[in-house]
Short mmCIF file of N, CA and C in Angstrom, two decimals:
data_model
loop_
_atom_site.label_atom_id
_atom_site.label_comp_id
_atom_site.label_asym_id
_atom_site.label_seq_id
_atom_site.Cartn_x
_atom_site.Cartn_y
_atom_site.Cartn_z
N UNK A 1 0.84 -1.18 0.00
CA UNK A 1 0.00 0.00 0.00
C UNK A 1 0.89 1.24 0.00
N UNK A 2 0.67 2.09 -1.02
CA UNK A 2 1.45 3.32 -1.12
C UNK A 2 1.04 4.29 -0.01
N UNK A 3 2.02 4.84 0.64
CA UNK A 3 1.76 5.86 1.66
C UNK A 3 2.67 7.06 1.40
N UNK A 4 2.10 8.24 1.58
CA UNK A 4 2.81 9.49 1.39
C UNK A 4 2.65 10.32 2.65
N UNK A 5 3.75 10.82 3.17
CA UNK A 5 3.70 11.63 4.38
C UNK A 5 4.42 12.95 4.11
N UNK A 6 3.66 14.05 4.18
CA UNK A 6 4.22 15.37 3.97
C UNK A 6 4.66 15.98 5.31
N UNK A 7 5.64 16.85 5.22
CA UNK A 7 6.09 17.61 6.39
C UNK A 7 6.76 18.88 5.91
N UNK A 8 7.05 19.76 6.87
CA UNK A 8 7.78 20.98 6.54
C UNK A 8 6.95 22.24 6.48
N UNK A 9 5.65 22.11 6.62
CA UNK A 9 4.81 23.30 6.60
C UNK A 9 4.99 24.14 7.85
N UNK A 10 4.40 25.32 7.84
CA UNK A 10 4.49 26.19 9.01
C UNK A 10 4.06 27.59 8.67
N UNK A 11 4.36 28.50 9.59
CA UNK A 11 4.04 29.91 9.43
C UNK A 11 5.30 30.67 9.05
N UNK A 12 5.20 31.48 8.01
CA UNK A 12 6.34 32.24 7.53
C UNK A 12 5.86 33.60 7.05
N UNK A 13 6.74 34.58 7.15
CA UNK A 13 6.39 35.91 6.66
C UNK A 13 6.53 35.98 5.15
N UNK A 14 5.80 36.88 4.55
CA UNK A 14 5.91 37.10 3.10
C UNK A 14 7.36 37.38 2.73
N UNK A 15 7.80 36.75 1.64
CA UNK A 15 9.17 36.86 1.21
C UNK A 15 10.07 35.76 1.74
N UNK A 16 9.58 35.00 2.68
CA UNK A 16 10.35 33.92 3.28
C UNK A 16 10.32 32.65 2.46
N UNK A 17 10.93 31.60 3.04
CA UNK A 17 11.06 30.32 2.35
C UNK A 17 10.67 29.17 3.27
N UNK A 18 10.21 28.11 2.64
CA UNK A 18 9.95 26.85 3.32
C UNK A 18 10.32 25.72 2.38
N UNK A 19 10.68 24.57 2.94
CA UNK A 19 10.90 23.39 2.13
C UNK A 19 10.00 22.27 2.64
N UNK A 20 9.13 21.81 1.77
CA UNK A 20 8.24 20.71 2.08
C UNK A 20 8.88 19.40 1.64
N UNK A 21 8.60 18.35 2.41
CA UNK A 21 9.08 17.02 2.08
C UNK A 21 7.90 16.07 1.95
N UNK A 22 8.05 15.09 1.10
CA UNK A 22 7.04 14.03 0.95
C UNK A 22 7.79 12.71 0.91
N UNK A 23 7.63 11.94 1.97
CA UNK A 23 8.28 10.63 2.04
C UNK A 23 7.32 9.57 1.53
N UNK A 24 7.75 8.81 0.54
CA UNK A 24 6.91 7.79 -0.09
C UNK A 24 7.35 6.41 0.33
N UNK A 25 6.38 5.52 0.54
CA UNK A 25 6.67 4.14 0.88
C UNK A 25 5.62 3.23 0.30
N UNK A 26 5.95 1.93 0.20
CA UNK A 26 4.98 0.95 -0.23
C UNK A 26 4.86 0.78 -1.73
N UNK A 27 5.81 1.30 -2.49
CA UNK A 27 5.73 1.15 -3.94
C UNK A 27 7.09 1.25 -4.59
N UNK A 28 7.11 0.97 -5.89
CA UNK A 28 8.33 1.13 -6.69
C UNK A 28 8.21 2.45 -7.42
N UNK A 29 8.77 3.49 -6.84
CA UNK A 29 8.43 4.84 -7.27
C UNK A 29 9.18 5.31 -8.50
N UNK A 30 10.10 4.50 -9.00
CA UNK A 30 10.82 4.89 -10.21
C UNK A 30 9.89 5.06 -11.41
N UNK A 31 8.71 4.48 -11.34
CA UNK A 31 7.76 4.59 -12.44
C UNK A 31 6.68 5.65 -12.19
N UNK A 32 6.74 6.31 -11.10
CA UNK A 32 5.69 7.25 -10.73
C UNK A 32 6.00 8.68 -11.17
N UNK A 33 4.94 9.45 -11.30
CA UNK A 33 5.03 10.90 -11.36
C UNK A 33 4.55 11.43 -10.01
N UNK A 34 5.35 12.30 -9.43
CA UNK A 34 5.03 12.85 -8.12
C UNK A 34 4.60 14.31 -8.28
N UNK A 35 3.51 14.65 -7.65
CA UNK A 35 3.01 16.01 -7.78
C UNK A 35 2.76 16.68 -6.45
N UNK A 36 2.82 18.00 -6.48
CA UNK A 36 2.41 18.81 -5.33
C UNK A 36 1.16 19.60 -5.74
N UNK A 37 0.19 19.60 -4.87
CA UNK A 37 -1.04 20.34 -5.06
C UNK A 37 -1.29 21.16 -3.79
N UNK A 38 -2.19 22.12 -3.89
CA UNK A 38 -2.53 22.89 -2.71
C UNK A 38 -4.00 23.25 -2.74
N UNK A 39 -4.55 23.47 -1.55
CA UNK A 39 -5.95 23.86 -1.43
C UNK A 39 -6.08 24.93 -0.36
N UNK A 40 -6.52 26.10 -0.78
CA UNK A 40 -6.77 27.20 0.14
C UNK A 40 -8.21 27.13 0.63
N UNK A 41 -8.50 27.73 1.77
CA UNK A 41 -9.87 27.70 2.30
C UNK A 41 -10.87 28.23 1.29
N UNK A 42 -11.93 27.47 1.06
CA UNK A 42 -12.98 27.90 0.15
C UNK A 42 -12.65 27.76 -1.32
N UNK A 43 -11.50 27.19 -1.62
CA UNK A 43 -11.10 27.05 -3.02
C UNK A 43 -10.88 25.59 -3.37
N UNK A 44 -10.85 25.30 -4.67
CA UNK A 44 -10.59 23.95 -5.11
C UNK A 44 -9.09 23.64 -5.03
N UNK A 45 -8.80 22.36 -4.93
CA UNK A 45 -7.41 21.94 -4.94
C UNK A 45 -6.81 22.25 -6.32
N UNK A 46 -5.59 22.79 -6.32
CA UNK A 46 -4.96 23.16 -7.56
C UNK A 46 -3.55 22.58 -7.68
N UNK A 47 -3.15 22.38 -8.92
CA UNK A 47 -1.83 21.85 -9.21
C UNK A 47 -0.76 22.90 -8.92
N UNK A 48 0.37 22.46 -8.37
CA UNK A 48 1.49 23.34 -8.10
C UNK A 48 2.70 22.96 -8.93
N UNK A 49 3.11 21.69 -8.83
CA UNK A 49 4.33 21.25 -9.53
C UNK A 49 4.33 19.74 -9.60
N UNK A 50 5.10 19.20 -10.54
CA UNK A 50 5.25 17.75 -10.61
C UNK A 50 6.65 17.41 -11.09
N UNK A 51 7.05 16.18 -10.78
CA UNK A 51 8.35 15.68 -11.20
C UNK A 51 8.20 14.21 -11.55
N UNK A 52 8.82 13.81 -12.65
CA UNK A 52 8.84 12.41 -13.03
C UNK A 52 10.00 11.75 -12.31
N UNK A 53 9.69 10.71 -11.55
CA UNK A 53 10.71 10.16 -10.68
C UNK A 53 11.91 9.63 -11.46
N UNK A 54 11.67 8.99 -12.58
CA UNK A 54 12.77 8.35 -13.29
C UNK A 54 13.68 9.37 -13.97
N UNK A 55 13.10 10.34 -14.68
CA UNK A 55 13.92 11.27 -15.45
C UNK A 55 14.22 12.57 -14.72
N UNK A 56 13.40 12.90 -13.73
CA UNK A 56 13.57 14.16 -13.03
C UNK A 56 13.02 15.36 -13.76
N UNK A 57 12.27 15.12 -14.83
CA UNK A 57 11.68 16.25 -15.56
C UNK A 57 10.61 16.91 -14.69
N UNK A 58 10.50 18.21 -14.80
CA UNK A 58 9.62 18.97 -13.92
C UNK A 58 8.66 19.85 -14.72
N UNK A 59 7.60 20.24 -14.03
CA UNK A 59 6.60 21.13 -14.65
C UNK A 59 5.95 21.91 -13.52
N UNK A 60 5.67 23.20 -13.77
CA UNK A 60 5.16 24.08 -12.72
C UNK A 60 3.92 24.84 -13.16
N UNK A 61 3.09 25.16 -12.20
CA UNK A 61 2.01 26.09 -12.45
C UNK A 61 2.60 27.48 -12.65
N UNK A 62 1.96 28.28 -13.47
CA UNK A 62 2.47 29.62 -13.75
C UNK A 62 2.59 30.45 -12.47
N UNK A 63 1.71 30.23 -11.54
CA UNK A 63 1.68 31.03 -10.32
C UNK A 63 2.90 30.83 -9.43
N UNK A 64 3.63 29.73 -9.62
CA UNK A 64 4.78 29.44 -8.77
C UNK A 64 6.08 29.37 -9.55
N UNK A 65 6.01 29.45 -10.85
CA UNK A 65 7.20 29.32 -11.68
C UNK A 65 8.21 30.39 -11.32
N UNK A 66 9.45 29.97 -11.15
CA UNK A 66 10.51 30.90 -10.77
C UNK A 66 10.66 31.08 -9.27
N UNK A 67 9.68 30.61 -8.50
CA UNK A 67 9.75 30.74 -7.04
C UNK A 67 9.86 29.39 -6.34
N UNK A 68 9.20 28.38 -6.91
CA UNK A 68 9.19 27.05 -6.32
C UNK A 68 10.05 26.11 -7.16
N UNK A 69 10.66 25.14 -6.48
CA UNK A 69 11.45 24.12 -7.16
C UNK A 69 11.12 22.75 -6.58
N UNK A 70 10.76 21.83 -7.47
CA UNK A 70 10.47 20.46 -7.05
C UNK A 70 11.68 19.59 -7.38
N UNK A 71 12.02 18.68 -6.47
CA UNK A 71 13.16 17.79 -6.67
C UNK A 71 12.89 16.48 -5.95
N UNK A 72 13.76 15.49 -6.21
CA UNK A 72 13.58 14.22 -5.51
C UNK A 72 14.93 13.64 -5.14
N UNK A 73 14.91 12.84 -4.08
CA UNK A 73 16.08 12.11 -3.62
C UNK A 73 15.74 10.63 -3.68
N UNK A 74 16.26 9.97 -4.69
CA UNK A 74 15.91 8.57 -4.90
C UNK A 74 16.30 7.70 -3.72
N UNK A 75 17.43 8.00 -3.11
CA UNK A 75 17.92 7.15 -2.01
C UNK A 75 17.03 7.23 -0.78
N UNK A 76 16.28 8.33 -0.67
CA UNK A 76 15.42 8.52 0.50
C UNK A 76 13.94 8.39 0.16
N UNK A 77 13.63 8.08 -1.11
CA UNK A 77 12.23 7.99 -1.54
C UNK A 77 11.47 9.26 -1.13
N UNK A 78 12.10 10.39 -1.32
CA UNK A 78 11.53 11.65 -0.86
C UNK A 78 11.50 12.67 -2.00
N UNK A 79 10.39 13.39 -2.06
CA UNK A 79 10.22 14.49 -3.00
C UNK A 79 10.14 15.78 -2.20
N UNK A 80 10.76 16.81 -2.72
CA UNK A 80 10.80 18.09 -2.02
C UNK A 80 10.12 19.17 -2.83
N UNK A 81 9.64 20.18 -2.12
CA UNK A 81 9.15 21.39 -2.76
C UNK A 81 9.80 22.56 -2.04
N UNK A 82 10.78 23.15 -2.67
CA UNK A 82 11.43 24.34 -2.12
C UNK A 82 10.62 25.56 -2.55
N UNK A 83 10.16 26.32 -1.58
CA UNK A 83 9.29 27.46 -1.85
C UNK A 83 10.00 28.73 -1.38
N UNK A 84 10.30 29.59 -2.32
CA UNK A 84 10.96 30.87 -2.02
C UNK A 84 10.05 32.03 -2.38
N UNK A 85 10.38 33.19 -1.86
CA UNK A 85 9.61 34.41 -2.14
C UNK A 85 8.12 34.17 -1.92
N UNK A 86 7.81 33.60 -0.80
CA UNK A 86 6.42 33.23 -0.52
C UNK A 86 5.53 34.47 -0.40
N UNK A 87 4.30 34.30 -0.84
CA UNK A 87 3.29 35.35 -0.82
C UNK A 87 2.11 34.91 0.02
N UNK A 88 1.34 35.85 0.55
CA UNK A 88 0.15 35.46 1.32
C UNK A 88 -0.79 34.56 0.53
N UNK A 89 -0.86 34.74 -0.78
CA UNK A 89 -1.75 33.90 -1.59
C UNK A 89 -1.23 32.47 -1.75
N UNK A 90 -0.03 32.18 -1.26
CA UNK A 90 0.45 30.81 -1.24
C UNK A 90 -0.08 30.03 -0.04
N UNK A 91 -0.77 30.71 0.86
CA UNK A 91 -1.33 30.05 2.03
C UNK A 91 -2.32 28.98 1.62
N UNK A 92 -2.10 27.75 2.09
CA UNK A 92 -2.93 26.62 1.72
C UNK A 92 -2.43 25.37 2.44
N UNK A 93 -3.21 24.33 2.34
CA UNK A 93 -2.73 22.99 2.70
C UNK A 93 -2.09 22.40 1.45
N UNK A 94 -0.86 21.94 1.60
CA UNK A 94 -0.11 21.38 0.47
C UNK A 94 -0.13 19.86 0.55
N UNK A 95 -0.48 19.25 -0.58
CA UNK A 95 -0.61 17.80 -0.67
C UNK A 95 0.39 17.23 -1.66
N UNK A 96 0.87 16.05 -1.34
CA UNK A 96 1.73 15.29 -2.24
C UNK A 96 0.87 14.22 -2.91
N UNK A 97 1.11 13.97 -4.19
CA UNK A 97 0.37 12.94 -4.92
C UNK A 97 1.34 12.09 -5.72
N UNK A 98 1.10 10.79 -5.69
CA UNK A 98 1.86 9.84 -6.51
C UNK A 98 0.92 9.26 -7.56
N UNK A 99 1.34 9.31 -8.81
CA UNK A 99 0.48 8.85 -9.90
C UNK A 99 1.19 7.80 -10.74
N UNK A 100 0.47 6.73 -11.03
CA UNK A 100 0.96 5.69 -11.92
C UNK A 100 -0.23 5.15 -12.70
N UNK A 101 -0.24 5.40 -14.00
CA UNK A 101 -1.36 4.99 -14.85
C UNK A 101 -2.65 5.60 -14.29
N UNK A 102 -3.63 4.78 -13.96
CA UNK A 102 -4.91 5.30 -13.47
C UNK A 102 -4.95 5.41 -11.95
N UNK A 103 -3.86 5.12 -11.30
CA UNK A 103 -3.83 5.11 -9.84
C UNK A 103 -3.22 6.40 -9.30
N UNK A 104 -3.93 6.99 -8.36
CA UNK A 104 -3.46 8.18 -7.66
C UNK A 104 -3.48 7.92 -6.16
N UNK A 105 -2.42 8.37 -5.50
CA UNK A 105 -2.32 8.25 -4.05
C UNK A 105 -2.00 9.63 -3.49
N UNK A 106 -2.66 9.95 -2.38
CA UNK A 106 -2.51 11.28 -1.78
C UNK A 106 -2.00 11.18 -0.35
N UNK A 107 -1.21 12.15 0.04
CA UNK A 107 -0.88 12.32 1.43
C UNK A 107 -1.97 13.11 2.14
N UNK A 108 -1.79 13.33 3.43
CA UNK A 108 -2.80 14.02 4.23
C UNK A 108 -2.59 15.53 4.25
N UNK A 109 -1.47 15.99 3.76
CA UNK A 109 -1.24 17.42 3.62
C UNK A 109 -0.48 18.05 4.77
N UNK A 110 0.09 19.21 4.48
CA UNK A 110 0.78 20.01 5.49
C UNK A 110 0.40 21.47 5.28
N UNK A 111 0.13 22.17 6.37
CA UNK A 111 -0.36 23.54 6.28
C UNK A 111 0.79 24.53 6.09
N UNK A 112 0.62 25.41 5.12
CA UNK A 112 1.55 26.52 4.90
C UNK A 112 0.77 27.81 5.06
N UNK A 113 1.23 28.66 5.95
CA UNK A 113 0.59 29.95 6.17
C UNK A 113 1.63 31.05 5.98
N UNK A 114 1.32 31.99 5.09
CA UNK A 114 2.23 33.10 4.80
C UNK A 114 1.56 34.39 5.28
N UNK A 115 2.20 35.05 6.22
CA UNK A 115 1.64 36.29 6.76
C UNK A 115 2.18 37.49 6.00
N UNK A 116 1.35 38.52 5.93
CA UNK A 116 1.75 39.72 5.17
C UNK A 116 2.44 40.73 6.07
#
């Protein structure tokens, strides 16, 4: 059973940085695409970034491009989201997702709050 555990969220001032981690277990993740999503209060969950585990290719939402960086550490089965120049509108619960074919697995999320 695939399990994803996010960590690294917290409260930060605008302009600050945070690094989120997503530890994956229970699968052979070399074939997976790993994604970060976020959901702000009263809003739908939205895509933030993704990385293909095998090749390391990345893709970002326009709203975070140039500020966020997604990466992975194969030896630790961990995916990271480095978030710089944070804005109040980045405040949300951030979720990690693992995708393989028609299967999606989600973590429980970590709260990021950016104060102005």
